[in-house]
Amino acid sequence: MTGAGQRHGPIRPAGRLPLTRRAVPLVRAGLILLGLLHLSWGLPAVLAPRWFFDHFPGLGQAWTAAYPPYNAHLMTDVGATFLTLGGLLLTAAWLADRRVTRVVLGGVLFFSTVHLIFHLAHHGALTGGGLVASLVSLALGVLAPSALLMLTRWPRA
């Protein structure tokens, strides 16, 4: 075939560029884990915003309550954000499409970076181990999508 219709190499539908084969299971597992985490944060924030504010992340810690005052609208919006990100992460895992995966991870990375920057500058009432644990958790929220993004880079020719 020559001219405008000429194709070189294997034909792939637009947007369906596969991830590097060895990275696919790891990326998919990471997307699922991050998606389920976001859903586990979003559901209680939407369904029980006061409980979420008073108890998140649990296990005797109350990081969100360290930033008063309570606002049901804000907690519900935060929950909706987490649910949206969780749904997008799980969709990316299901589709296993490089472009979709990179866009979703880029969005999660942007949100997580802005969130971390805020908490690096504003500690609320958190001190000591609670502050360190919250900042480490937020830093992991930046590192995880960054690592997954690196696994989805274009393979070397």
Coordinates of C-alpha atoms in Angstrom, one line a residue, residues 7-138:
R7 CA 1.1 2.0 7.2
H8 CA 4.3 0.9 8.8
G9 CA 4.6 -1.7 11.5
P10 CA 1.8 -3.3 13.4
I11 CA -1.6 -1.7 13.2
R12 CA -3.0 -0.5 16.5
P13 CA -6.3 1.4 17.1
A14 CA -5.7 4.9 18.3
G15 CA -5.5 5.1 22.1
R16 CA -4.9 1.4 22.4
L17 CA -1.1 1.4 22.7
P18 CA -0.3 -1.4 25.1
L19 CA 1.8 -0.9 28.2
T20 CA 5.2 -2.7 28.3
R21 CA 4.2 -6.3 28.9
R22 CA 6.2 -6.8 32.0
A23 CA 4.8 -3.6 33.6
V24 CA 1.2 -4.4 32.9
P25 CA 0.5 -6.6 36.0
L26 CA 2.3 -4.2 38.3
V27 CA 0.7 -1.1 36.9
R28 CA -2.7 -2.7 37.0
A29 CA -2.2 -3.9 40.6
G30 CA -1.1 -0.4 41.6
L31 CA -4.1 1.2 39.9
I32 CA -6.4 -1.2 41.6
L33 CA -4.8 -0.6 45.0
L34 CA -4.9 3.2 44.6
G35 CA -8.4 3.1 43.3
L36 CA -9.7 1.0 46.2
L37 CA -7.9 3.3 48.7
H38 CA -9.5 6.4 47.2
L39 CA -12.9 4.7 47.3
S40 CA -12.4 3.7 50.9
W41 CA -11.7 7.3 51.8
G42 CA -14.5 8.7 49.6
L43 CA -17.4 6.6 50.7
P44 CA -17.3 7.5 54.4
A45 CA -16.7 11.2 53.5
V46 CA -19.8 11.2 51.4
L47 CA -22.0 9.0 53.5
A48 CA -21.0 10.1 57.0
P49 CA -19.1 13.4 56.6
R50 CA -19.1 14.2 60.3
W51 CA -17.7 10.8 61.2
F52 CA -15.0 11.1 58.5
F53 CA -14.0 14.5 59.8
D54 CA -13.8 13.3 63.4
H55 CA -12.1 10.0 62.8
F56 CA -10.0 9.9 59.5
P57 CA -7.8 8.0 59.1
G58 CA -8.8 5.9 62.1
L59 CA -6.7 3.7 64.4
G60 CA -6.7 6.4 67.1
Q61 CA -5.7 9.1 64.7
A62 CA -7.9 12.1 63.7
W63 CA -5.9 14.0 61.1
T64 CA -8.8 15.7 59.4
A65 CA -10.2 17.0 62.8
A66 CA -6.8 18.8 63.3
Y67 CA -8.0 21.3 60.7
P68 CA -11.2 22.8 62.1
P69 CA -13.9 23.9 61.8
Y70 CA -16.1 21.0 60.5
N71 CA -17.9 21.7 57.2
A72 CA -20.3 19.1 55.9
H73 CA -20.2 20.6 52.4
L74 CA -16.4 20.5 52.3
M75 CA -16.2 16.9 53.6
T76 CA -18.8 15.8 51.0
D77 CA -16.9 17.5 48.2
V78 CA -13.7 15.9 49.4
G79 CA -15.4 12.5 49.4
A80 CA -16.8 13.1 45.9
T81 CA -13.2 13.9 44.8
F82 CA -11.9 10.7 46.3
L83 CA -14.7 8.7 44.7
T84 CA -14.1 10.3 41.3
L85 CA -10.3 9.6 41.5
G86 CA -11.0 6.0 42.7
G87 CA -13.4 5.4 39.8
L88 CA -11.0 6.7 37.3
L89 CA -8.1 4.6 38.7
L90 CA -10.2 1.5 38.5
T91 CA -11.3 2.3 35.0
A92 CA -7.7 2.8 33.9
A93 CA -6.9 -0.6 35.5
W94 CA -9.7 -2.2 33.6
L95 CA -8.9 -0.6 30.2
A96 CA -5.1 -1.1 30.5
D97 CA -4.6 1.7 27.9
R98 CA -1.4 3.6 28.2
R99 CA -2.9 7.0 27.4
V100 CA -5.9 6.6 29.7
T101 CA -3.6 5.3 32.5
R102 CA -1.1 8.2 32.1
V103 CA -3.9 10.9 32.1
V104 CA -5.5 9.4 35.2
L105 CA -2.2 9.0 37.0
G106 CA -1.3 12.6 36.0
G107 CA -4.5 13.8 37.6
V108 CA -4.0 11.8 40.8
L109 CA -0.4 13.1 40.9
F110 CA -1.4 16.7 40.5
F111 CA -4.1 16.4 43.2
S112 CA -1.7 14.6 45.6
T113 CA 1.1 17.1 45.0
V114 CA -1.1 20.1 45.8
H115 CA -2.5 18.2 48.8
L116 CA 1.0 17.5 50.1
I117 CA 2.3 21.1 49.5
F118 CA -0.7 22.4 51.5
H119 CA 0.1 20.1 54.5
L120 CA 3.8 20.8 54.4
A121 CA 2.9 24.5 54.9
H122 CA -0.1 24.0 57.3
H123 CA 0.1 21.5 60.1
G124 CA -3.2 22.4 61.8
A125 CA -3.2 20.9 65.3
L126 CA -1.0 17.9 64.3
T127 CA 2.3 17.5 66.1
G128 CA 4.8 14.8 66.7
G129 CA 4.1 11.3 65.4
G130 CA 0.7 12.2 64.0
L131 CA 2.2 15.0 61.9
V132 CA 5.0 12.8 60.6
A133 CA 2.6 9.9 59.8
S134 CA 0.3 12.2 57.9
L135 CA 3.1 13.8 55.9
V136 CA 4.6 10.4 55.1
S137 CA 1.2 9.2 54.0
L138 CA 0.8 12.2 51.8

